[in-house]
mmCIF file of N, CA and C in Angstrom:
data_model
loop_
_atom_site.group_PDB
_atom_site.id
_atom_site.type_symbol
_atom_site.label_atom_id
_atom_site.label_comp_id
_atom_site.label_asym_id
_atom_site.label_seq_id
_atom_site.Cartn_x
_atom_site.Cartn_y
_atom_site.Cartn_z
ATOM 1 N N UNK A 5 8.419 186.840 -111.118
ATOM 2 C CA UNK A 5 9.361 186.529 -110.068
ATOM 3 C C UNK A 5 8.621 185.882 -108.899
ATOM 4 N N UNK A 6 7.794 185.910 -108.472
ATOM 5 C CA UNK A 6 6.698 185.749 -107.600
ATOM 6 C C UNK A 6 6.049 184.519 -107.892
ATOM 7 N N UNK A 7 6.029 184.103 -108.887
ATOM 8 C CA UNK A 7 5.276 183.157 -109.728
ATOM 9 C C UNK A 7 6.367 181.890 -109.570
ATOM 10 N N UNK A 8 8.081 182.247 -109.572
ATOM 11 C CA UNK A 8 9.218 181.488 -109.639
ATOM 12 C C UNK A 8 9.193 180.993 -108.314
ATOM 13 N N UNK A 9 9.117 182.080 -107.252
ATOM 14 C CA UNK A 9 9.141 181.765 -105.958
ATOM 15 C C UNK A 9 8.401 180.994 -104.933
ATOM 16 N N UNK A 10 6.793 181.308 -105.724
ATOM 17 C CA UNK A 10 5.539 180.368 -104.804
ATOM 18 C C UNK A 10 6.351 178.416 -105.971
ATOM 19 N N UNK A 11 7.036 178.186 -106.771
ATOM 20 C CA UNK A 11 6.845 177.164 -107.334
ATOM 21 C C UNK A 11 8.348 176.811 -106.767
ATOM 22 N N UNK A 12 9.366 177.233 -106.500
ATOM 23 C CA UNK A 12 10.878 177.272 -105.277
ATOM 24 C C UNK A 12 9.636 176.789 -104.181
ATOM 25 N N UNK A 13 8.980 177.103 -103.544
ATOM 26 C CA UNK A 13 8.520 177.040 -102.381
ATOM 27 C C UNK A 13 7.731 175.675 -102.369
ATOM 28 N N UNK A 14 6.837 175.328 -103.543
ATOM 29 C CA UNK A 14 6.265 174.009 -103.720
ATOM 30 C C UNK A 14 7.488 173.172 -103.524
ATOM 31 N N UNK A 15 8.306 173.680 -104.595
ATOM 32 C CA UNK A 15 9.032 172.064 -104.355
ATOM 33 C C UNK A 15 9.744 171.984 -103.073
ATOM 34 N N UNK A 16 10.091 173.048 -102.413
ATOM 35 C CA UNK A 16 11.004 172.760 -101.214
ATOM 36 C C UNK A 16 9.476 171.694 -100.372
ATOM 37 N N UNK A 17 8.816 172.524 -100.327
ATOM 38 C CA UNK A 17 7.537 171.501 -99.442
ATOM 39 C C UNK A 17 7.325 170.261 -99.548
ATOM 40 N N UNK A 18 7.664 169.901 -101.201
ATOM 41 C CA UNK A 18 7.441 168.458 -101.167
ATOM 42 C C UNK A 18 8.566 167.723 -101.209
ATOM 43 N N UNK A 19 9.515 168.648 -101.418
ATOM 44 C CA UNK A 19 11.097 167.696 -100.922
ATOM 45 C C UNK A 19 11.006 167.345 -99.219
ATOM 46 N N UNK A 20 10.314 168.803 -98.745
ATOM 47 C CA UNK A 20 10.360 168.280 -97.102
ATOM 48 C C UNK A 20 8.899 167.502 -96.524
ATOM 49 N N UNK A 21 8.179 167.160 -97.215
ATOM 50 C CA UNK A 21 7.111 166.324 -97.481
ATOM 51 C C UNK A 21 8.028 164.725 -97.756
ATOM 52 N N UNK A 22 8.466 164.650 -98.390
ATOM 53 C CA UNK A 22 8.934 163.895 -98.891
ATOM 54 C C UNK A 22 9.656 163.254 -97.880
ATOM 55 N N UNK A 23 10.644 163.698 -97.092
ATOM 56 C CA UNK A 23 11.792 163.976 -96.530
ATOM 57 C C UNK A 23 11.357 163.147 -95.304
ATOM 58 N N UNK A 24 10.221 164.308 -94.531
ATOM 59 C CA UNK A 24 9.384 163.442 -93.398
ATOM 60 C C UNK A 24 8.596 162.214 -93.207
ATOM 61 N N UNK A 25 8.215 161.416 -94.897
ATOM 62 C CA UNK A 25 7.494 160.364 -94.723
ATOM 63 C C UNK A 25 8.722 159.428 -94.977
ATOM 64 N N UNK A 26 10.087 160.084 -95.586
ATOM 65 C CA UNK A 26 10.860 158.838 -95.148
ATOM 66 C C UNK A 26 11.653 158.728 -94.280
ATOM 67 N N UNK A 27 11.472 160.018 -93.437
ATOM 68 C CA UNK A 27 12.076 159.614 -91.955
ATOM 69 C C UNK A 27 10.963 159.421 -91.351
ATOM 70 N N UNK A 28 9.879 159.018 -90.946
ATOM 71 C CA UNK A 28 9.164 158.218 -91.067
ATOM 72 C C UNK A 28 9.178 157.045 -90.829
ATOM 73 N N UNK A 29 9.247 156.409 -92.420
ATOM 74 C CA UNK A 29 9.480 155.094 -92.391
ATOM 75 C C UNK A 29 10.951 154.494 -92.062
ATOM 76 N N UNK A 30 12.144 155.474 -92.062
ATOM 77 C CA UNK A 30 12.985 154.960 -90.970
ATOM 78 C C UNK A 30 12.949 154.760 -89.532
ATOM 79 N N UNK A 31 12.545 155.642 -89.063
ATOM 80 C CA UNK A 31 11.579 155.095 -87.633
ATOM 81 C C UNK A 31 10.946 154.150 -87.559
ATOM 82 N N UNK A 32 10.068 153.833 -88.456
ATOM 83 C CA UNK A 32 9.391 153.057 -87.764
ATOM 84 C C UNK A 32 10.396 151.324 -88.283
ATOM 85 N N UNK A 33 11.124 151.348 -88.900
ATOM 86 C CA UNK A 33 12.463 150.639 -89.579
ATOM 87 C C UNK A 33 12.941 150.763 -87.984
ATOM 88 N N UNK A 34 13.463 151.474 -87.922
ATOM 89 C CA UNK A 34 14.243 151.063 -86.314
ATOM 90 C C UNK A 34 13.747 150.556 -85.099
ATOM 91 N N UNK A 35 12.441 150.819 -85.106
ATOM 92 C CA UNK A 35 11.554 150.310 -83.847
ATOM 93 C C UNK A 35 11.020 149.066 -84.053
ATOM 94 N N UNK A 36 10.992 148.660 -85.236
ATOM 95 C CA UNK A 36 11.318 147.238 -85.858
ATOM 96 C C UNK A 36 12.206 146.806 -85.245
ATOM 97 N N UNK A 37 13.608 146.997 -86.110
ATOM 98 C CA UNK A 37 14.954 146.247 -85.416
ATOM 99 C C UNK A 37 14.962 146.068 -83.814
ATOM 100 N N UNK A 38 14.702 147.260 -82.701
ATOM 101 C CA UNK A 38 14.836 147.247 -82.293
ATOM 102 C C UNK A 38 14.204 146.151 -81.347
ATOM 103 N N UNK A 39 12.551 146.438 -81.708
ATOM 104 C CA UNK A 39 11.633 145.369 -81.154
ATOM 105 C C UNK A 39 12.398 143.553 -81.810
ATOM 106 N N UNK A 40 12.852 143.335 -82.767
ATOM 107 C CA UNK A 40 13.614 142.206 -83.236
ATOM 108 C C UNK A 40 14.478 141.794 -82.317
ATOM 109 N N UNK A 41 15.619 142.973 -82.053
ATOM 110 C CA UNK A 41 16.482 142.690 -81.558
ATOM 111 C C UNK A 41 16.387 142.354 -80.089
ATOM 112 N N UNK A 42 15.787 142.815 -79.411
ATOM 113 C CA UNK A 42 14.809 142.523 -78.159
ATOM 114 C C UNK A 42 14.338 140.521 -78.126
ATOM 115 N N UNK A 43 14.111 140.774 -78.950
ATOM 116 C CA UNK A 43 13.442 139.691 -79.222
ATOM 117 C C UNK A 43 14.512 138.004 -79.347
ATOM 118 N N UNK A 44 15.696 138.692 -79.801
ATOM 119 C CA UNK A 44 16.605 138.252 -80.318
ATOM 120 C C UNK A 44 17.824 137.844 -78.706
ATOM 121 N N UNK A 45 17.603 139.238 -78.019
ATOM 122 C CA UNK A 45 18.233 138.951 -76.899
ATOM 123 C C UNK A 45 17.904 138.225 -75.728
ATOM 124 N N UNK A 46 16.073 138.515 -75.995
ATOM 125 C CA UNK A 46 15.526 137.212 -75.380
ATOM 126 C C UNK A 46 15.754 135.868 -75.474
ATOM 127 N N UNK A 47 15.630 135.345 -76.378
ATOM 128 C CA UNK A 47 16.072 133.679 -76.940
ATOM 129 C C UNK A 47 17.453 133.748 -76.138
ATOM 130 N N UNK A 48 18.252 134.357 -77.076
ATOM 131 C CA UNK A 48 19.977 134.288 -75.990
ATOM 132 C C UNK A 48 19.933 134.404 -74.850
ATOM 133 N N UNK A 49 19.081 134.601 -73.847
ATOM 134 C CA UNK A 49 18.934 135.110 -72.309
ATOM 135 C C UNK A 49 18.171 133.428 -72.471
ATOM 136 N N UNK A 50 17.126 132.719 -72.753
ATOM 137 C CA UNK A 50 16.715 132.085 -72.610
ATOM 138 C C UNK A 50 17.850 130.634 -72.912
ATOM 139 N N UNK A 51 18.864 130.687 -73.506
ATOM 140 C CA UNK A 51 19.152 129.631 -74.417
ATOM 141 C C UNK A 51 20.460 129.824 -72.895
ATOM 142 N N UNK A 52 21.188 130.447 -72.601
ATOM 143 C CA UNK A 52 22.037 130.721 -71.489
ATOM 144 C C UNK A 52 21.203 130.609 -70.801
ATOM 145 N N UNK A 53 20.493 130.215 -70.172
ATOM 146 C CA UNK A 53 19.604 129.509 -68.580
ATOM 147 C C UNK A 53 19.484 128.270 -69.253
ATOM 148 N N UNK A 54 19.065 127.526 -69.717
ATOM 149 C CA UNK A 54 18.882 126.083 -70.109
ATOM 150 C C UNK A 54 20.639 125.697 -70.008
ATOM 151 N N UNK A 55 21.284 126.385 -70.830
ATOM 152 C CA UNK A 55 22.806 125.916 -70.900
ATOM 153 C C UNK A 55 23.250 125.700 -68.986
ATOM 154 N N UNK A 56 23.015 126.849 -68.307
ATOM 155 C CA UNK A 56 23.691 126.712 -67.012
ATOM 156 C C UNK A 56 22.654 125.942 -66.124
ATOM 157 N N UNK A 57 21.512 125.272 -66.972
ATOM 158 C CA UNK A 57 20.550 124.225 -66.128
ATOM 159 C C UNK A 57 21.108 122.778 -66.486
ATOM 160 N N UNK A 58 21.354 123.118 -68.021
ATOM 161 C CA UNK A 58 22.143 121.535 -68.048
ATOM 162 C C UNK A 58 23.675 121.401 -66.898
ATOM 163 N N UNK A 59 24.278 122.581 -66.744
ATOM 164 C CA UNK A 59 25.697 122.728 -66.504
ATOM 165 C C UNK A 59 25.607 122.324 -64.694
ATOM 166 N N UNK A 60 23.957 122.813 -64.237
ATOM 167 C CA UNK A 60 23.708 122.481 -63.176
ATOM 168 C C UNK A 60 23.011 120.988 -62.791
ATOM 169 N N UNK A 61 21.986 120.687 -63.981
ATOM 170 C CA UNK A 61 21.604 119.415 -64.146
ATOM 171 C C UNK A 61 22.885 117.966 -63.871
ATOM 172 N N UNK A 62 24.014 118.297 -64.693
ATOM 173 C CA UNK A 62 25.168 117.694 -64.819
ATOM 174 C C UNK A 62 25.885 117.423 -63.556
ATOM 175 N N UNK A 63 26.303 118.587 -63.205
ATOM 176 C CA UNK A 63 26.332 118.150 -61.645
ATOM 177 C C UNK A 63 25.949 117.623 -60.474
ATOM 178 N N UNK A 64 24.060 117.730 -60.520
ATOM 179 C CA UNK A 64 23.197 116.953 -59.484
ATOM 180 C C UNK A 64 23.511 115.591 -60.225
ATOM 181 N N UNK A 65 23.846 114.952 -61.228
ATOM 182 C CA UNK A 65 23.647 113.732 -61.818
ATOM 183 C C UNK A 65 24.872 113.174 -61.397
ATOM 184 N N UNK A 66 26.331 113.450 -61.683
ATOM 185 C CA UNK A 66 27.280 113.431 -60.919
ATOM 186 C C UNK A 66 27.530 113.227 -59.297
ATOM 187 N N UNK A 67 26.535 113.760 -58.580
ATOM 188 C CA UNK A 67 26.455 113.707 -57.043
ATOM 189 C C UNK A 67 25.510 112.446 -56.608
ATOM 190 N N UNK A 68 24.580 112.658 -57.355
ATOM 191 C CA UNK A 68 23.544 111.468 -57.487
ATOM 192 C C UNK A 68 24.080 109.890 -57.770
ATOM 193 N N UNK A 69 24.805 109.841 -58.630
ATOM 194 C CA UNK A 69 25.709 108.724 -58.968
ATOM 195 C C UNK A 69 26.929 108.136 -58.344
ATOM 196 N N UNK A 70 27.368 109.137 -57.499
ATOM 197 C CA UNK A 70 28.353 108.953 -56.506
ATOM 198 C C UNK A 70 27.817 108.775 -55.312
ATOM 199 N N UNK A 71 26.707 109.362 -55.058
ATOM 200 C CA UNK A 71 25.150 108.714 -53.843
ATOM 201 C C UNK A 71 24.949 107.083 -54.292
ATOM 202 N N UNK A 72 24.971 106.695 -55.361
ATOM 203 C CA UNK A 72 24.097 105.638 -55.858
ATOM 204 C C UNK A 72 25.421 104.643 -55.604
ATOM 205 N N UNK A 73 26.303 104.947 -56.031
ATOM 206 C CA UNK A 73 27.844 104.129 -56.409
ATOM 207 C C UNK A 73 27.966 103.646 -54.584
ATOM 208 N N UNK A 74 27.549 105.031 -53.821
ATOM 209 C CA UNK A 74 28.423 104.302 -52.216
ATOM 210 C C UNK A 74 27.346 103.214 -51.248
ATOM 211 N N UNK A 75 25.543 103.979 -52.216
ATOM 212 C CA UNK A 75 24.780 102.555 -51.233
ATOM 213 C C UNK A 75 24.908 101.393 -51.859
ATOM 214 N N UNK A 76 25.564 101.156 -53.344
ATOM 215 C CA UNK A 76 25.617 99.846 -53.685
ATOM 216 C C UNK A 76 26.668 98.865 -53.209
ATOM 217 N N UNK A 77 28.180 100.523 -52.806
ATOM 218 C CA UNK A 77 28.785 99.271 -52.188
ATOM 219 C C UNK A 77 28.541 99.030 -50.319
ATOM 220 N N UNK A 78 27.652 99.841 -49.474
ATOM 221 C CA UNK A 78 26.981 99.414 -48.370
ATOM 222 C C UNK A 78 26.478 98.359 -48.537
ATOM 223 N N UNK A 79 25.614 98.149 -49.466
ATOM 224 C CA UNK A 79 24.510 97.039 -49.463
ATOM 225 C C UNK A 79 25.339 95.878 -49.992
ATOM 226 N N UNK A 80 26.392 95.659 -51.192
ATOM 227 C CA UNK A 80 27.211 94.910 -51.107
ATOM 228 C C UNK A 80 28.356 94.339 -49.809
ATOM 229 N N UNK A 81 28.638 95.551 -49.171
ATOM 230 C CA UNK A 81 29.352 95.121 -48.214
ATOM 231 C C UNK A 81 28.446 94.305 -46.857
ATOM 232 N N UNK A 82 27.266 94.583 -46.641
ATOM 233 C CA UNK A 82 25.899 93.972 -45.930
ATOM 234 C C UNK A 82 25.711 92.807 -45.796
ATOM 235 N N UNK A 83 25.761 92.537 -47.591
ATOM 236 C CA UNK A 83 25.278 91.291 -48.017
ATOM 237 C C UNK A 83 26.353 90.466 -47.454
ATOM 238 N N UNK A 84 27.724 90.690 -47.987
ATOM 239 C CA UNK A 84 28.500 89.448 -47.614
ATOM 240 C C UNK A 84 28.789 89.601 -46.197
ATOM 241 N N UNK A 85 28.603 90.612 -45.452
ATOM 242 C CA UNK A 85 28.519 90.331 -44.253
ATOM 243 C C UNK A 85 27.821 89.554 -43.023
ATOM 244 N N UNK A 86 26.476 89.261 -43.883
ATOM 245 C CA UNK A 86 25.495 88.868 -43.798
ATOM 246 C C UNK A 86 25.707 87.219 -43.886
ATOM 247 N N UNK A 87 26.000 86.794 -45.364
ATOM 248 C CA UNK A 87 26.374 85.694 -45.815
ATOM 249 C C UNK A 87 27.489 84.685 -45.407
ATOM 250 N N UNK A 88 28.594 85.482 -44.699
ATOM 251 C CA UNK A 88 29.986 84.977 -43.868
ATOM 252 C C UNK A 88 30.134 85.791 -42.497
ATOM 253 N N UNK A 89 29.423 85.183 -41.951
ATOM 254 C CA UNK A 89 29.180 85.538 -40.308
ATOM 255 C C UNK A 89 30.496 85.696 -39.601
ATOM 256 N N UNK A 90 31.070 85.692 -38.618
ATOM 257 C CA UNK A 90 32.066 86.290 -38.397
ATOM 258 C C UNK A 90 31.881 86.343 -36.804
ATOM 259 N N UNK A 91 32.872 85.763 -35.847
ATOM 260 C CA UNK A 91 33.251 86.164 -34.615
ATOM 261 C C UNK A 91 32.613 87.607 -34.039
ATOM 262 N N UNK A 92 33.142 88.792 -34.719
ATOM 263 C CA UNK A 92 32.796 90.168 -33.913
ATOM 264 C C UNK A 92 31.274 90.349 -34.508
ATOM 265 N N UNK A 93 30.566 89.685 -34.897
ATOM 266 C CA UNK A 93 29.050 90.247 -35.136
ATOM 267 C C UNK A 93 28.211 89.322 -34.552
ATOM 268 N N UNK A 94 28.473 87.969 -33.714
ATOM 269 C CA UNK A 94 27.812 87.294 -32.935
ATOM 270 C C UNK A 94 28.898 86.307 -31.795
ATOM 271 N N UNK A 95 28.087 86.416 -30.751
ATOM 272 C CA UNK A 95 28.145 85.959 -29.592
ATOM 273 C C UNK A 95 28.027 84.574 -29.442
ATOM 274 N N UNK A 96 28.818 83.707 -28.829
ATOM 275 C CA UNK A 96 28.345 82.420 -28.382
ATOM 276 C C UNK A 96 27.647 82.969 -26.632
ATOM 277 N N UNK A 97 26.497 81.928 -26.793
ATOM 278 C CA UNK A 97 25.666 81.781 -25.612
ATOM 279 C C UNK A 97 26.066 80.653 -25.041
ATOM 280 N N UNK A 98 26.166 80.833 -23.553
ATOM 281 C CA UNK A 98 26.248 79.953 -22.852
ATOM 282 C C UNK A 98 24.911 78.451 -23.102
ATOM 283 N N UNK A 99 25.662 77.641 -22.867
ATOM 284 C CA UNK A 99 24.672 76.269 -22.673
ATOM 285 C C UNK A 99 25.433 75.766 -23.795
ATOM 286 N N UNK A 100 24.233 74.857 -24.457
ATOM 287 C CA UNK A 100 24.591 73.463 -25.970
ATOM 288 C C UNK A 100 23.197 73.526 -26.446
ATOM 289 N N UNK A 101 23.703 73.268 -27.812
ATOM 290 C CA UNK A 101 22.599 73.034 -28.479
ATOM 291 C C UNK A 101 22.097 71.350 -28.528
ATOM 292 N N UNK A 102 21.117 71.076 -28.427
ATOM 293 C CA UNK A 102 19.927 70.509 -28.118
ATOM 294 C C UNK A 102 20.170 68.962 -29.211
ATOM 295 N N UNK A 103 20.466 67.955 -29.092
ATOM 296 C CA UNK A 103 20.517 66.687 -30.191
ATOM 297 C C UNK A 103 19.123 67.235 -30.992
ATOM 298 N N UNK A 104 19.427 66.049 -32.167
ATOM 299 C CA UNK A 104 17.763 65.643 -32.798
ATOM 300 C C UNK A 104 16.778 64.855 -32.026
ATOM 301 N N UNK A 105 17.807 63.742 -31.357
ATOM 302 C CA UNK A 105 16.643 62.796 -30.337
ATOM 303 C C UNK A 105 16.210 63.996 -29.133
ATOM 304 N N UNK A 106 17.092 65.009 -28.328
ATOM 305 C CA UNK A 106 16.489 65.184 -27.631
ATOM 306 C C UNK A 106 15.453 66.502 -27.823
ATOM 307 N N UNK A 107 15.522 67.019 -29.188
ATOM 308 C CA UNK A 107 14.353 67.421 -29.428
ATOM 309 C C UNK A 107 12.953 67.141 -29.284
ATOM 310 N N UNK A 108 13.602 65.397 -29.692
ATOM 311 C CA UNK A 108 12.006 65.079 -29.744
ATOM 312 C C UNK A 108 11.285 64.336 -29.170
ATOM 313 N N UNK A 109 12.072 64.322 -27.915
ATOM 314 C CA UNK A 109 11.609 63.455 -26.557
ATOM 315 C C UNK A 109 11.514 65.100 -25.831
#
């Protein structure tokens, strides 16, 4: 009877032998995933900042272009202002302008 019981007792030991190296290796199975998944939420944390850099990029490009759109039409409006002179942007001066002969006498 004794003999039945020390060999009941082996096997319970190596069932719970058993038992502990594969909870065990489920642990260390989860600290896996977990370290993965970490890993996993990083990229997605990373991939959402580039997305709201383009979303912000997009917008400075938009503002920039509507900057660019109003000095082209300044500098267009300049030019022909420039080119078709006009009463309110110059003055007549008193006196006359000068012949060719009496330039050059």
């Amino acid at each position: 009877k004794l003999l039945s019981l020390h060999e009941t007792l082996t096997s319970y030991d190596q069932i719970l032998s058993k038992g502990n190296r594969a909870l065990l290796l489920k642990r260390e199975e989860k600290r896996a995933l977990v370290l993965k998944n970490k890993d996993i939420q990083r990229s997605l944390n990373v991939m959402k900042s580039k997305l709201r850099d383009e979303t912000e990029n997009e917008l400075k490009i938009q503002e920039a272009k509507k900057i660019l759109d109003d000095a082209i039409f300044e500098a267009t409006k300049t030019s022909q202002d420039l080119e078709n002179p006009n009463q309110e942007r110059f003055k007549n001066l008193d006196g006359y302008d000068p012949s060719e002969d009496e330039c050059k006498h």
